[in-house]
Structures are given as structure tokens and as C-alpha cells.
Amino acid sequence: SANLIRVGQVLLIPSRKSSGTSRRSNTASARPTPSATPSTYRVRSGDTLSVIAQRHGTTVRAIKAANNLRGSTIRVGQRLTLPAGGAATHVVRSGDTLFKIAQRYGTTVAAIKASNRLRGSVIRPSQVLIIP
């Protein structure tokens, strides 16, 4: 079914400025396109900072900094400033390594490890990594 969402699937959500057409992707390398300018987001039920960051191609740390948040508590209806630019995400596939992922996105293993607070180099399929 076209309405079925699978674990690990990456969905592209069009912004209000888009043409109104939605796109669906099964490809694990799909990346959200970070905005060139800051925007705002209204928190919905079930949202967390990590989910919002992942959807909008940024990081929790960047959202917290842009909104002067000390903790991770957000409320339904709250408006958050989403920072411009930023990171993308990658859903790990079987056979991926940090080195291969770093090469694909033009970054370094150290940068990926730091963005994801990884101590070692172990990654698992379906894991979502922030790509700086």
C-alpha cells in the first residue's frame, strides 16, 4: 500500500513553501534539505527535539542553542526557531561503515562520531546518524 510506512524508511516532508506535492522515499540515503534561513516550527503532540531535528536536517544542540533551551522539555503549541543550514541525516544500511558514510557525504569519521556522540565505530542497520 502507498500509505504503509516501514521501519527505517526515510520520509521527505515538504515545507509550506513547497509546491504542495509530497514525496515518499524508500532510499536510505535521502537527506532533508536544511533551510538557508532560520524558520519556525510549532511543536505537535508526540514531538521531541531529536525528532524535530532529524526531520529538519539540524541537530538537537543547534535547536536548543537557537531557542535558549537548557533542557529538552518542549510543549505542544510552542514555537521553536529552527536554525539555518546545519546537518543532514543518514539511515544506516547493512554493509555501511562510518568510513563509507563519511566519504559519501564529504565529511570525516571523527565529525560523524562527534555529532552522534559515538564512542566506538559500531553502527547498526536502521540507526539514524546526523551527518555534519
PDB file of C-alpha atoms in Angstrom:
ATOM      1  CA  SER A   1       0.000   0.000   0.000  1.00  0.00           C
ATOM      2  CA  ALA A   2       1.209   3.507  -0.779  1.00  0.00           C
ATOM      3  CA  ASN A   3       0.213   4.591   2.751  1.00  0.00           C
ATOM      4  CA  LEU A   4       2.340   1.977   4.540  1.00  0.00           C
ATOM      5  CA  ILE A   5       5.422   3.263   6.365  1.00  0.00           C
ATOM      6  CA  ARG A   6       8.186   0.781   7.191  1.00  0.00           C
ATOM      7  CA  VAL A   7      10.785   0.886   9.972  1.00  0.00           C
ATOM      8  CA  GLY A   8      13.928   2.596   8.718  1.00  0.00           C
ATOM      9  CA  GLN A   9      12.139   4.280   5.810  1.00  0.00           C
ATOM     10  CA  VAL A  10      13.029   7.953   5.367  1.00  0.00           C
ATOM     11  CA  LEU A  11      10.157  10.277   4.534  1.00  0.00           C
ATOM     12  CA  LEU A  12      10.596  13.668   2.926  1.00  0.00           C
ATOM     13  CA  ILE A  13       8.117  16.195   4.286  1.00  0.00           C
ATOM     14  CA  PRO A  14       7.523  19.197   2.035  1.00  0.00           C
ATOM     15  CA  SER A  15       7.703  22.614   3.650  1.00  0.00           C
ATOM     16  CA  ARG A  16       4.923  25.175   3.469  1.00  0.00           C
ATOM     17  CA  LYS A  17       6.903  26.907   0.731  1.00  0.00           C
ATOM     18  CA  SER A  18       6.962  23.798  -1.492  1.00  0.00           C
ATOM     19  CA  SER A  19       4.676  23.202  -4.425  1.00  0.00           C
ATOM     20  CA  GLY A  20       2.369  21.102  -2.293  1.00  0.00           C
ATOM     21  CA  THR A  21       3.432  17.805  -3.767  1.00  0.00           C
ATOM     22  CA  SER A  22       4.654  15.238  -1.302  1.00  0.00           C
ATOM     23  CA  ARG A  23       7.417  12.800  -1.998  1.00  0.00           C
ATOM     24  CA  ARG A  24       7.988   9.389  -0.471  1.00  0.00           C
ATOM     25  CA  SER A  25      11.334   7.659  -0.389  1.00  0.00           C
ATOM     26  CA  ASN A  26      12.487   4.124   0.359  1.00  0.00           C
ATOM     27  CA  THR A  27      16.111   5.056  -0.157  1.00  0.00           C
ATOM     28  CA  ALA A  28      18.223   5.187   2.969  1.00  0.00           C
ATOM     29  CA  SER A  29      20.442   7.949   1.637  1.00  0.00           C
ATOM     30  CA  ALA A  30      17.639  10.514   1.305  1.00  0.00           C
ATOM     31  CA  ARG A  31      18.591  13.679   3.174  1.00  0.00           C
ATOM     32  CA  PRO A  32      16.423  16.504   4.430  1.00  0.00           C
ATOM     33  CA  THR A  33      17.421  19.772   2.867  1.00  0.00           C
ATOM     34  CA  PRO A  34      18.322  22.272   5.567  1.00  0.00           C
ATOM     35  CA  SER A  35      16.866  25.727   5.102  1.00  0.00           C
ATOM     36  CA  ALA A  36      19.202  28.562   4.106  1.00  0.00           C
ATOM     37  CA  THR A  37      17.457  30.851   6.577  1.00  0.00           C
ATOM     38  CA  PRO A  38      16.079  30.277  10.068  1.00  0.00           C
ATOM     39  CA  SER A  39      12.438  29.210  10.235  1.00  0.00           C
ATOM     40  CA  THR A  40       9.922  28.476  12.957  1.00  0.00           C
ATOM     41  CA  TYR A  41       8.219  25.237  13.889  1.00  0.00           C
ATOM     42  CA  ARG A  42       5.162  24.705  16.067  1.00  0.00           C
ATOM     43  CA  VAL A  43       5.544  21.702  18.384  1.00  0.00           C
ATOM     44  CA  ARG A  44       2.942  18.968  17.883  1.00  0.00           C
ATOM     45  CA  SER A  45       1.858  16.138  20.148  1.00  0.00           C
ATOM     46  CA  GLY A  46       4.495  13.400  20.213  1.00  0.00           C
ATOM     47  CA  ASP A  47       7.344  15.655  19.064  1.00  0.00           C
ATOM     48  CA  THR A  48      10.742  15.522  20.721  1.00  0.00           C
ATOM     49  CA  LEU A  49      13.738  17.702  19.993  1.00  0.00           C
ATOM     50  CA  SER A  50      15.521  14.781  18.343  1.00  0.00           C
ATOM     51  CA  VAL A  51      12.569  14.031  16.048  1.00  0.00           C
ATOM     52  CA  ILE A  52      12.236  17.694  15.085  1.00  0.00           C
ATOM     53  CA  ALA A  53      15.986  17.974  14.448  1.00  0.00           C
ATOM     54  CA  GLN A  54      16.016  14.834  12.315  1.00  0.00           C
ATOM     55  CA  ARG A  55      13.032  15.989  10.243  1.00  0.00           C
ATOM     56  CA  HIS A  56      14.554  19.379   9.563  1.00  0.00           C
ATOM     57  CA  GLY A  57      18.182  18.478   8.915  1.00  0.00           C
ATOM     58  CA  THR A  58      19.644  20.004  12.041  1.00  0.00           C
ATOM     59  CA  THR A  59      20.756  18.905  15.490  1.00  0.00           C
ATOM     60  CA  VAL A  60      19.202  18.982  18.955  1.00  0.00           C
ATOM     61  CA  ARG A  61      22.134  21.086  20.117  1.00  0.00           C
ATOM     62  CA  ALA A  62      21.502  23.664  17.364  1.00  0.00           C
ATOM     63  CA  ILE A  63      17.770  23.866  18.160  1.00  0.00           C
ATOM     64  CA  LYS A  64      18.480  24.241  21.869  1.00  0.00           C
ATOM     65  CA  ALA A  65      21.006  26.997  21.183  1.00  0.00           C
ATOM     66  CA  ALA A  66      18.662  28.851  18.801  1.00  0.00           C
ATOM     67  CA  ASN A  67      15.905  28.808  21.425  1.00  0.00           C
ATOM     68  CA  ASN A  68      17.977  29.289  24.602  1.00  0.00           C
ATOM     69  CA  LEU A  69      16.758  25.940  25.948  1.00  0.00           C
ATOM     70  CA  ARG A  70      18.652  24.429  28.876  1.00  0.00           C
ATOM     71  CA  GLY A  71      16.825  21.106  28.943  1.00  0.00           C
ATOM     72  CA  SER A  72      14.906  19.039  26.437  1.00  0.00           C
ATOM     73  CA  THR A  73      11.395  19.895  27.622  1.00  0.00           C
ATOM     74  CA  ILE A  74       9.113  21.271  24.918  1.00  0.00           C
ATOM     75  CA  ARG A  75       5.350  21.852  24.959  1.00  0.00           C
ATOM     76  CA  VAL A  76       2.635  21.283  22.361  1.00  0.00           C
ATOM     77  CA  GLY A  77       1.982  24.592  20.609  1.00  0.00           C
ATOM     78  CA  GLN A  78       5.402  26.024  21.472  1.00  0.00           C
ATOM     79  CA  ARG A  79       7.130  27.795  18.579  1.00  0.00           C
ATOM     80  CA  LEU A  80      10.759  26.857  18.038  1.00  0.00           C
ATOM     81  CA  THR A  81      13.271  28.651  15.867  1.00  0.00           C
ATOM     82  CA  LEU A  82      14.942  26.161  13.542  1.00  0.00           C
ATOM     83  CA  PRO A  83      18.496  27.225  12.709  1.00  0.00           C
ATOM     84  CA  ALA A  84      19.627  27.787   9.138  1.00  0.00           C
ATOM     85  CA  GLY A  85      21.966  25.380   7.419  1.00  0.00           C
ATOM     86  CA  GLY A  86      23.156  22.512   9.546  1.00  0.00           C
ATOM     87  CA  ALA A  87      23.311  18.808   9.263  1.00  0.00           C
ATOM     88  CA  ALA A  88      21.587  16.041   7.364  1.00  0.00           C
ATOM     89  CA  THR A  89      20.717  12.519   8.388  1.00  0.00           C
ATOM     90  CA  HIS A  90      21.608   9.067   7.083  1.00  0.00           C
ATOM     91  CA  VAL A  91      19.812   5.821   7.871  1.00  0.00           C
ATOM     92  CA  VAL A  92      22.427   3.100   8.217  1.00  0.00           C
ATOM     93  CA  ARG A  93      22.097   0.202   5.800  1.00  0.00           C
ATOM     94  CA  SER A  94      23.603  -3.243   6.031  1.00  0.00           C
ATOM     95  CA  GLY A  95      27.242  -3.023   4.926  1.00  0.00           C
ATOM     96  CA  ASP A  96      27.646   0.657   5.804  1.00  0.00           C
ATOM     97  CA  THR A  97      30.695   1.743   7.777  1.00  0.00           C
ATOM     98  CA  LEU A  98      31.449   5.130   9.242  1.00  0.00           C
ATOM     99  CA  PHE A  99      34.257   5.486   6.702  1.00  0.00           C
ATOM    100  CA  LYS A 100      31.960   4.771   3.721  1.00  0.00           C
ATOM    101  CA  ILE A 101      29.307   7.146   5.060  1.00  0.00           C
ATOM    102  CA  ALA A 102      31.888   9.894   5.649  1.00  0.00           C
ATOM    103  CA  GLN A 103      33.167   9.506   2.084  1.00  0.00           C
ATOM    104  CA  ARG A 104      29.634   9.638   0.664  1.00  0.00           C
ATOM    105  CA  TYR A 105      28.834  12.935   2.394  1.00  0.00           C
ATOM    106  CA  GLY A 106      32.261  14.547   2.173  1.00  0.00           C
ATOM    107  CA  THR A 107      32.899  14.626   5.900  1.00  0.00           C
ATOM    108  CA  THR A 108      35.091  12.727   8.349  1.00  0.00           C
ATOM    109  CA  VAL A 109      34.556   9.744  10.623  1.00  0.00           C
ATOM    110  CA  ALA A 110      35.543  11.930  13.586  1.00  0.00           C
ATOM    111  CA  ALA A 111      32.895  14.541  12.691  1.00  0.00           C
ATOM    112  CA  ILE A 112      30.172  11.880  12.398  1.00  0.00           C
ATOM    113  CA  LYS A 113      31.221  10.301  15.693  1.00  0.00           C
ATOM    114  CA  ALA A 114      31.182  13.685  17.443  1.00  0.00           C
ATOM    115  CA  SER A 115      27.769  14.681  16.014  1.00  0.00           C
ATOM    116  CA  ASN A 116      26.276  11.390  17.174  1.00  0.00           C
ATOM    117  CA  ARG A 117      28.216  11.049  20.434  1.00  0.00           C
ATOM    118  CA  LEU A 118      29.592   7.684  19.332  1.00  0.00           C
ATOM    119  CA  ARG A 119      32.417   6.266  21.424  1.00  0.00           C
ATOM    120  CA  GLY A 120      33.346   3.427  19.116  1.00  0.00           C
ATOM    121  CA  SER A 121      32.761   2.667  15.454  1.00  0.00           C
ATOM    122  CA  VAL A 122      29.858   0.240  15.836  1.00  0.00           C
ATOM    123  CA  ILE A 123      26.744   1.236  13.869  1.00  0.00           C
ATOM    124  CA  ARG A 124      23.656  -0.831  13.134  1.00  0.00           C
ATOM    125  CA  PRO A 125      21.166  -1.016  10.245  1.00  0.00           C
ATOM    126  CA  SER A 126      18.196   1.355  10.743  1.00  0.00           C
ATOM    127  CA  GLN A 127      20.259   3.593  13.052  1.00  0.00           C
ATOM    128  CA  VAL A 128      19.853   7.263  12.117  1.00  0.00           C
ATOM    129  CA  LEU A 129      23.090   9.254  12.051  1.00  0.00           C
ATOM    130  CA  ILE A 130      23.447  13.017  11.977  1.00  0.00           C
ATOM    131  CA  ILE A 131      25.817  13.988   9.176  1.00  0.00           C
ATOM    132  CA  PRO A 132      27.536  17.340   9.819  1.00  0.00           C
TER     133      PRO A 132
END
